[in-house]
Coordinates of C-alpha atoms in Angstrom, one line a residue:
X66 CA 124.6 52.4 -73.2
X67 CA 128.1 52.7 -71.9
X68 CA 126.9 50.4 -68.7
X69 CA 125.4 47.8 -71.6
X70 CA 128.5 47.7 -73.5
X71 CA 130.9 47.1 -70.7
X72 CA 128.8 44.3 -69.4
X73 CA 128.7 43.0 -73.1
X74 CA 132.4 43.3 -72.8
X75 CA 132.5 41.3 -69.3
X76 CA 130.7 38.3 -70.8
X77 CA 132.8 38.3 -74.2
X78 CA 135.7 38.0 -71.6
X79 CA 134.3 35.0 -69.7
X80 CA 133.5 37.1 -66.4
X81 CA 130.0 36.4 -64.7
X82 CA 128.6 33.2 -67.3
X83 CA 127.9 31.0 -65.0
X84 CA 124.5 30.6 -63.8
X85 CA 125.2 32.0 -60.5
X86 CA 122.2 29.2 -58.8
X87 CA 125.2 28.5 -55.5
X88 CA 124.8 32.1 -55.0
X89 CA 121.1 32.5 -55.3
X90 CA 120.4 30.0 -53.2
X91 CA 123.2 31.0 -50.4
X92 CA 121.2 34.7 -50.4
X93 CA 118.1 32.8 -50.4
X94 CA 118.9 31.2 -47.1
X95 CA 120.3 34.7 -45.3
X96 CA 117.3 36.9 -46.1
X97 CA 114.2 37.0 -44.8
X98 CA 111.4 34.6 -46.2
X99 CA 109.4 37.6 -47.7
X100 CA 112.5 38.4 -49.6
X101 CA 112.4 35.7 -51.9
X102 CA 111.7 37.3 -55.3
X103 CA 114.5 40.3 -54.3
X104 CA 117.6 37.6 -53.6
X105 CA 116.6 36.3 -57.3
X106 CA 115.7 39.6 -58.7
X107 CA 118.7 41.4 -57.5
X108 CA 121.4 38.7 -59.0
X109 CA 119.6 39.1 -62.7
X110 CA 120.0 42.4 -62.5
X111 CA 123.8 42.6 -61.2
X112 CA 124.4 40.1 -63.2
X113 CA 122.6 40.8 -67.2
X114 CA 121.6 44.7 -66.4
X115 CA 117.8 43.3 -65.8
X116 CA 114.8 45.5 -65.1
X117 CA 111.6 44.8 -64.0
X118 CA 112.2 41.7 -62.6
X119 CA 109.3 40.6 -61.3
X120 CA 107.2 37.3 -59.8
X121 CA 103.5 36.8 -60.7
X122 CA 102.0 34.1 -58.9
X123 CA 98.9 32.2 -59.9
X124 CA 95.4 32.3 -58.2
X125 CA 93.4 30.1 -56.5
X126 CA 91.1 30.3 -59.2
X127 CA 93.7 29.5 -62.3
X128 CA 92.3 32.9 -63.6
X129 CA 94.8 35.4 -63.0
X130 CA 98.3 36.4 -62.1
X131 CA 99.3 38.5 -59.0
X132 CA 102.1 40.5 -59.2
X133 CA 104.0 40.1 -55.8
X134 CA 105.5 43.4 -54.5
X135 CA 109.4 43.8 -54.2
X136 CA 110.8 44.8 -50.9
X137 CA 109.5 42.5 -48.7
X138 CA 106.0 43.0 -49.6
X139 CA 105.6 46.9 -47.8
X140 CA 102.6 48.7 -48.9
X141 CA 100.7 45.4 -50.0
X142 CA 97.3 47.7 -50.3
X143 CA 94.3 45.3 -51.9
X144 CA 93.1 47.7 -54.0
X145 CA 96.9 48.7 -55.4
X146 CA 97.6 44.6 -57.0
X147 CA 98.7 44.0 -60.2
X148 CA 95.9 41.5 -61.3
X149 CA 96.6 40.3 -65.1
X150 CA 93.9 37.8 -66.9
X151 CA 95.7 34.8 -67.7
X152 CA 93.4 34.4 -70.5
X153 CA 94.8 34.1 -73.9
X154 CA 98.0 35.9 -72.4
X155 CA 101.5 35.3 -72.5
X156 CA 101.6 34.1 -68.9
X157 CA 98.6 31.7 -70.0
X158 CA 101.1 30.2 -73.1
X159 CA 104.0 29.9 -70.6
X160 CA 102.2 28.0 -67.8
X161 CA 100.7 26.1 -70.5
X162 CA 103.5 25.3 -72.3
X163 CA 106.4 25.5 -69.7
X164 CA 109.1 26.9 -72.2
X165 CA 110.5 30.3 -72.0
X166 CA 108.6 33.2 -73.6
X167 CA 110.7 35.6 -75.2
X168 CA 109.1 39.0 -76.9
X169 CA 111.8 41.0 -78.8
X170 CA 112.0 45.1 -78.3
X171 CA 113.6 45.5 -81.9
X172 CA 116.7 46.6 -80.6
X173 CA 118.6 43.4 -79.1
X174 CA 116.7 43.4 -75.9
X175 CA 113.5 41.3 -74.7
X176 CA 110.9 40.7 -72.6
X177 CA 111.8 37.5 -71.0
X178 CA 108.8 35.2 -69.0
X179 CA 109.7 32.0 -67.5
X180 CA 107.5 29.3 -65.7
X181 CA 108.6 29.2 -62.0
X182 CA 107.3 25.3 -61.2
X183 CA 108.1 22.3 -59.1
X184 CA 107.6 19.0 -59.9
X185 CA 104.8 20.4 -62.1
X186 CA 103.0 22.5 -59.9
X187 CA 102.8 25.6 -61.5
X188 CA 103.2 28.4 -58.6
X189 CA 103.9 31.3 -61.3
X190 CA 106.0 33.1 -63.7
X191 CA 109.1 35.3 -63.4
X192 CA 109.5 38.2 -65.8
X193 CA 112.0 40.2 -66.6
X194 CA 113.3 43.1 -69.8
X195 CA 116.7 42.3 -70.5
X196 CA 119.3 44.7 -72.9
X197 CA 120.1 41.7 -75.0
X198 CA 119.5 38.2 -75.9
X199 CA 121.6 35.4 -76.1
X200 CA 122.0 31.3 -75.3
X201 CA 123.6 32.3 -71.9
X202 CA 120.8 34.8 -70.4
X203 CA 117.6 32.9 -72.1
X204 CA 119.7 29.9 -69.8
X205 CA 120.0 32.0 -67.0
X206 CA 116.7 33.4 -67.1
X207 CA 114.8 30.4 -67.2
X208 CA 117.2 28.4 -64.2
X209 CA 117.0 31.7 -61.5
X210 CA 113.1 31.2 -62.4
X211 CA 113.6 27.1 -61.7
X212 CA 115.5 28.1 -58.5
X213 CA 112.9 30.6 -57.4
X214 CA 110.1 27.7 -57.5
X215 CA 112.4 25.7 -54.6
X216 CA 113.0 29.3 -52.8
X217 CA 109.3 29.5 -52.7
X218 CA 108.5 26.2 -51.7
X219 CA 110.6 26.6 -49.0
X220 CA 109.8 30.4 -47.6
X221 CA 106.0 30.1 -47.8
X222 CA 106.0 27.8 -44.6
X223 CA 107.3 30.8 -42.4
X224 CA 105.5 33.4 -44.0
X225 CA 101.4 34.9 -45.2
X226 CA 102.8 36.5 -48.9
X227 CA 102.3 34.2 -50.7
X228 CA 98.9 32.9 -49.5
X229 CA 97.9 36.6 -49.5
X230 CA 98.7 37.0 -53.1
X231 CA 97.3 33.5 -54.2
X232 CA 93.5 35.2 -52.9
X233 CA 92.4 37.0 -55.4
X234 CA 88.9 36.8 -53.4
X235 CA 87.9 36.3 -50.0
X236 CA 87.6 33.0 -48.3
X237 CA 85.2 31.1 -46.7
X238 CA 85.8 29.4 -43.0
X239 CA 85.0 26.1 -44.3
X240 CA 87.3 26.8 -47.3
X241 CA 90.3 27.8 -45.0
X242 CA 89.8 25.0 -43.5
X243 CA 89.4 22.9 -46.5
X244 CA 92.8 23.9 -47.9
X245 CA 94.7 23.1 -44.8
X246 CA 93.8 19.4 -45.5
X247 CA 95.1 19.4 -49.1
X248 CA 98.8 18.5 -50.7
X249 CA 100.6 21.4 -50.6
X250 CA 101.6 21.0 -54.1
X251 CA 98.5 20.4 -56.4
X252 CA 100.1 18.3 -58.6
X253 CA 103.3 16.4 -58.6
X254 CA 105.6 14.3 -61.7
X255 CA 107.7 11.3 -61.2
X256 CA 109.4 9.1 -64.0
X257 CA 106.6 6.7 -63.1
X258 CA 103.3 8.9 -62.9
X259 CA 102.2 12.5 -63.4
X260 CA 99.0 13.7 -60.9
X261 CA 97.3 17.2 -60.4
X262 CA 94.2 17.3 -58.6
X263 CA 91.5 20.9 -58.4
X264 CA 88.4 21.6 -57.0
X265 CA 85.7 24.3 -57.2
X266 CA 84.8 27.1 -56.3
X267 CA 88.5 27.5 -54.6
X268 CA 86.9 30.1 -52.6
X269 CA 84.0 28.7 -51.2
X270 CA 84.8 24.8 -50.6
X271 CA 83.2 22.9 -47.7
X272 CA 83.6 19.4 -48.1
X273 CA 85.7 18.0 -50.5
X274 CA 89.1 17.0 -50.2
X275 CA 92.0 14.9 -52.3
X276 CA 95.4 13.6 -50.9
X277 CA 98.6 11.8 -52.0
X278 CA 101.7 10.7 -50.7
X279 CA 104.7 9.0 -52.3
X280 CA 106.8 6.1 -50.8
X281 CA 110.0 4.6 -52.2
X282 CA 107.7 1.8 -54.2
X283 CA 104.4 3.2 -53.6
X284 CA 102.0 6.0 -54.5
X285 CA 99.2 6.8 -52.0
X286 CA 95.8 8.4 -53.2
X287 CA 92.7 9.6 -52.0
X288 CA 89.8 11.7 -52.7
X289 CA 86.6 12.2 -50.5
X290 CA 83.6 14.1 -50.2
X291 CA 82.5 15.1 -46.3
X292 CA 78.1 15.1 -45.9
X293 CA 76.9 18.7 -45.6
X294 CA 78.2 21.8 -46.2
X295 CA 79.9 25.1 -44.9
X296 CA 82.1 24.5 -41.7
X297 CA 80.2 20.9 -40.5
X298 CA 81.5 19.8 -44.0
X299 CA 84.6 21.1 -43.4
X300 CA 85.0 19.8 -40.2
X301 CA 84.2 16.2 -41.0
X302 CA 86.6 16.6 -43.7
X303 CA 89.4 17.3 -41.5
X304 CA 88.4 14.2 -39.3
X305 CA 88.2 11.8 -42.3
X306 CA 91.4 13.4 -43.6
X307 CA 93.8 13.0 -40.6
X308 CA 92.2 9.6 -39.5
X309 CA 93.1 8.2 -43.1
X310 CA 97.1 10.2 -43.3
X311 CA 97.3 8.4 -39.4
X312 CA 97.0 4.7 -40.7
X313 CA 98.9 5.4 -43.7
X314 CA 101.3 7.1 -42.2
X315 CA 101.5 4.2 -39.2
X316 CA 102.1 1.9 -42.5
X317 CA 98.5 0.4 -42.2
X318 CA 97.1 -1.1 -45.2
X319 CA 94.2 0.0 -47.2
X320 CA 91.3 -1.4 -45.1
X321 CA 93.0 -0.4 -42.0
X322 CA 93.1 3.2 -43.4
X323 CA 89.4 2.8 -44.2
X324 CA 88.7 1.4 -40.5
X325 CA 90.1 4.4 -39.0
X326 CA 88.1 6.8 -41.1
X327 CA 84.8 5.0 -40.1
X328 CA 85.9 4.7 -36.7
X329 CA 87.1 8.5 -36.1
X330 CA 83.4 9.6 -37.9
X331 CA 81.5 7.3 -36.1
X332 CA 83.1 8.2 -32.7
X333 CA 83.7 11.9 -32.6
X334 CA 81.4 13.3 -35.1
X335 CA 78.1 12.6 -36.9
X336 CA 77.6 12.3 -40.7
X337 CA 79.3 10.3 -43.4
X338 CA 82.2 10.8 -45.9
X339 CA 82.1 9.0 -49.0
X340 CA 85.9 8.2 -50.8
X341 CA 88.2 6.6 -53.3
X342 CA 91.6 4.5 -51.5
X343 CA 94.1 3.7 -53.7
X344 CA 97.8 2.0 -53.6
X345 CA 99.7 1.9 -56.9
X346 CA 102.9 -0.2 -56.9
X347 CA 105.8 1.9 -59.0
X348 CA 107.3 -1.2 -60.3
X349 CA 104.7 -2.4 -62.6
X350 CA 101.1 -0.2 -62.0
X351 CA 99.2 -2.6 -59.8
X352 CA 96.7 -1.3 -57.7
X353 CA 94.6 -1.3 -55.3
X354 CA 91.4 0.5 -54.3
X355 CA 88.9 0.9 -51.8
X356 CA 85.3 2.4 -52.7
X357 CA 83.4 3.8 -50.1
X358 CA 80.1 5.2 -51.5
X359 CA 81.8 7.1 -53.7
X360 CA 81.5 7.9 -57.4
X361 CA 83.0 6.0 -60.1
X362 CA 86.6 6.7 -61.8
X363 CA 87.0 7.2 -65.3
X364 CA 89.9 5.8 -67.2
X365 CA 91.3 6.8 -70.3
X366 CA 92.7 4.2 -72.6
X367 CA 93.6 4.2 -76.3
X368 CA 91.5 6.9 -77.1
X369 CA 88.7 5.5 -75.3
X370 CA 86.8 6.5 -72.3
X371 CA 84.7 4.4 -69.4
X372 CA 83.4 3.9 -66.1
X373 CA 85.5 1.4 -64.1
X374 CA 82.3 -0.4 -62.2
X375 CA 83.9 -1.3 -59.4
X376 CA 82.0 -2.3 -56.0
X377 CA 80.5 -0.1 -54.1
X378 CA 81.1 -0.1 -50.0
X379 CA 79.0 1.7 -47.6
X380 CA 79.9 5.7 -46.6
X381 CA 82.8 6.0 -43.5
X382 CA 80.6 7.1 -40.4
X383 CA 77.3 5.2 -42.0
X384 CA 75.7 4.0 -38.4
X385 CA 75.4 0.4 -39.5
X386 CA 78.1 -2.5 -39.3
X387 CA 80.7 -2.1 -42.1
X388 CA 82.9 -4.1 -44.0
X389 CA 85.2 -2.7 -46.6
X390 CA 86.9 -4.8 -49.7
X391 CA 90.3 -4.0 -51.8
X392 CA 89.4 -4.3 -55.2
X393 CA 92.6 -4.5 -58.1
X394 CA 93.3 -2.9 -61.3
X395 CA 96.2 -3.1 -63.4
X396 CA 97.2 0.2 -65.0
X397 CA 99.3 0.6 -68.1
X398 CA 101.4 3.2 -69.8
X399 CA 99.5 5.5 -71.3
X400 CA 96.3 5.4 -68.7
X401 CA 95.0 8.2 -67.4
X402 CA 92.8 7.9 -64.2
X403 CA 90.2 10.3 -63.1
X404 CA 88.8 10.3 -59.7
X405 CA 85.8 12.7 -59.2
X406 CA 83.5 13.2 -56.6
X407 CA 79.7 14.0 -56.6
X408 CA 80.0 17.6 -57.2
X409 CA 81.3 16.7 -60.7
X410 CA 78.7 15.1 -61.8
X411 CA 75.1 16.1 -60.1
X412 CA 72.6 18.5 -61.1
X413 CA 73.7 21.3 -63.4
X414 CA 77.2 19.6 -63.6
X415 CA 75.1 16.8 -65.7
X416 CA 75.6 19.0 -68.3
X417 CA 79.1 18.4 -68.8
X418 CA 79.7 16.1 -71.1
X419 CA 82.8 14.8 -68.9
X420 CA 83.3 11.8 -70.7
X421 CA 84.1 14.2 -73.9
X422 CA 86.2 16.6 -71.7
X423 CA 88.5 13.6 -70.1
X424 CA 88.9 12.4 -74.1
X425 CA 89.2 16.0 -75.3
X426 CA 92.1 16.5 -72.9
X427 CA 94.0 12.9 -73.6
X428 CA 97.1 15.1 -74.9
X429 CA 97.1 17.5 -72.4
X430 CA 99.2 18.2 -68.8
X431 CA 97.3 16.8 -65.7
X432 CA 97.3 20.0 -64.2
X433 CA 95.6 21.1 -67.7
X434 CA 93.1 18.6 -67.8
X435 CA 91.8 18.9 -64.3
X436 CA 91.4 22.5 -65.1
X437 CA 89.5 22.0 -68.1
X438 CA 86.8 19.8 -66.5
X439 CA 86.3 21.7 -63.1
X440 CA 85.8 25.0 -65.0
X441 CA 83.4 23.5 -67.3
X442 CA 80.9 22.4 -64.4
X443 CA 81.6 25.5 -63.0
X444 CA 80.5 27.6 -65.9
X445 CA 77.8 25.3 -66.6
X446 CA 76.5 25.8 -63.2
X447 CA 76.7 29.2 -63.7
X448 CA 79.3 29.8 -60.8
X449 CA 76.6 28.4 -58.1
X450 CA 77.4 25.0 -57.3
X451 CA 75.2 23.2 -54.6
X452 CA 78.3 21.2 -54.0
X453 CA 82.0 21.1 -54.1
X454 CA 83.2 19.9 -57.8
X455 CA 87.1 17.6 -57.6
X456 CA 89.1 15.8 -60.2
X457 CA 91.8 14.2 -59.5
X458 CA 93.9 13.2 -62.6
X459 CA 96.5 10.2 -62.7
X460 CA 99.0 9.6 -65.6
X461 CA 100.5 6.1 -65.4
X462 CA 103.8 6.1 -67.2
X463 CA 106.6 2.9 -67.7
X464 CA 109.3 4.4 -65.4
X465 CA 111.1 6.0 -68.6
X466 CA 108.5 9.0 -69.0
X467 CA 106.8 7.2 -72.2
X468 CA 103.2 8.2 -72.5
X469 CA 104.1 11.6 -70.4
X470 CA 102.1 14.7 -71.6
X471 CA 102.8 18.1 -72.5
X472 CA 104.5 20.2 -69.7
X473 CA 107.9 19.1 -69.7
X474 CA 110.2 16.6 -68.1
X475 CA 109.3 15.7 -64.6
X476 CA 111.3 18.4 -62.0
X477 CA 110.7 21.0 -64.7

């Protein structure tokens, strides 16, 4: 108590207020990459008298929340995780909601959870029991947790702890594979568009993959679905993948991008990958799109749901002469796009109503709404799905944010 009181007294006297973020971040950078969730954990508690801080990272699946190990990660037994359900939790309401979850003791002191995020991807929460409660530590609180999204970001490059924590079961070959081709953020905000993309099962992938990339005026998409399954499916995947980032990333237009995907297939592998190309200009919401054998998007407007029809050009890899065509749409603020791919919508996933799901979801996150609609084709296929099941979710804004869904400003 003594300890509390003096550091009560500290405050009152205008020692240690600020946020301290300079100082995080400088301890950040000097310790070792595995050592991210100490640098923040150890200012708190210097700082506001803070125990149990903790970081609970999301899983693969969207089910659960790992608790990552403090010290470096010593003794990181399997058996010995903290695994909590995120299901109808508090964890669930603050990644949900990305506000600040604060649980009173009765005595001045709380439980404090806040969403550790980046640009809407949603790696976790950080949790911490504080003495007391006031403006300054609910601020602190919830900005170490914003600066422990960056440190994260930035220290899982170098290091396996936070991949090890994020598989909460074990992984295919095809699926390590698979996840190596995709963004490393799932989702991503801007004042211009929000995006999350998912697929299922996490664990057991094969074939499926979905990509962007953001210039100064342009947003890049793609989503695609490799023939087969297992490794061959993965391994086409990765062809199709790196052929398309290549062009784009040489500047090449749409059908160029589509050339080179048909070309690697055709000369290094056999089988075909269907996919969705798509440019979106950031000044006004034109775009362009190239269809290659791939399922229709859906596009929520005003409430309303439909199929865009647009043409249909042959597979990349088909053994027959190609020609591939850009097609236009204009989106507009408010629209939500929904790319799928075949795995959404065939056999038992037929018994999704996804129209209903993409409509029942208008008001929701992205990252929410892609959620929603691959766990209801994976439940409805009884967690065995014949194929890979991906959404990938576009909200078109004005540039000001109008139109944006719950989760917070863009950055958040």
């Amino acid at each position: 108590m003594d300890g509390d009181r003096g550091l009560r007294r500290d405050r009152e006297q205008g020692h240690d207020r600020g946020l301290g973020l300079d100082e995080v971040l400088r301890a950040a950078e000097q310790a070792a990459p595995v050592e991210s969730v100490d640098v923040v954990a150890r200012n708190l508690e210097r700082r506001f008298a803070a125990r149990e801080v903790s970081f609970l990272l999301v899983d693969m699946l969207g089910r659960e929340a790992v608790r990552l190990p403090r010290g470096g990660g010593a003794g990181r037994a399997r058996g010995a995780v903290d695994r909590r359900a995120l299901a109808g939790s508090a964890y669930e309401e603050v990644l949900r909601s990305q506000r600040l979850h604060v649980k009173g003791d009765g005595e001045g002191g709380a439980r404090m959870i806040a969403p550790v995020t980046n640009r809407g991807d949603r790696i976790g929460v950080l949790e911490a029991v504080v003495p007391e409660v006031d403006d300054t530590i609910r601020d602190a609180v919830a900005q170490a947790a914003h600066a422990l999204a960056y440190i994260v970001v930035t220290d899982r490059r170098f290091t396996d702890l936070y991949h090890w924590g994020w598989r909460t079961s074990p992984v295919t070959l095809a699926a390590e594979i698979q996840h190596q081709l995709l963004p490393s953020a799932a989702c991503c905000e801007a004042p211009q568009f929000t995006l999350a993309g998912g697929l299922v099962p996490a664990d057991d992938i094969g074939g499926d993959t979905y990509d962007y990339a953001l210039d100064q005026d342009t947003l890049h998409l793609s989503i695609t679905d490799a023939m087969g399954h297992d490794t061959a499916s993965a391994l086409l995947a990765t062809l199709t993948v790196n052929a398309l980032r290549g062009a784009r990333r040489a500047g090449r237009g749409l059908l160029e991008q589509a050339g080179a995907a048909h070309e690697a297939i055709t000369r290094h592998a056999r089988g075909m990958t269907t996919g969705q190309l798509l440019r979106v200009d950031l000044a006004d919401g034109a775009c362009e799109m190239v269809n290659a054998g791939h399922p229709w998007p859906l596009r929520l407007r005003g409430g309303r749901v439909e199929k865009l029809s647009v043409d249909v050009d042959l597979p990349f890899g088909v053994p027959a002469p190609v020609s591939y065509e850009v097609q236009r749409l204009q989106l507009e603020p408010g629209d939500r796009l929904v790319l799928l791919t075949d795995g959404m919508i065939e056999r038992g996933a037929a018994a999704v109503d996804l129209p209903a799901v993409v409509r029942d979801t208008g008001g929701e996150h992205p990252r929410e709404a892609v959620q929603a609609m691959t766990l209801a084709v994976y439940d409805a296929c009884g967690g065995e799905l014949r194929d890979d099941a991906t959404a990938l979710v576009l909200d078109w804004h004005d540039g000001t944010g109008r139109g944006r869904r719950n989760g917070g400003p863009p950055g958040a």
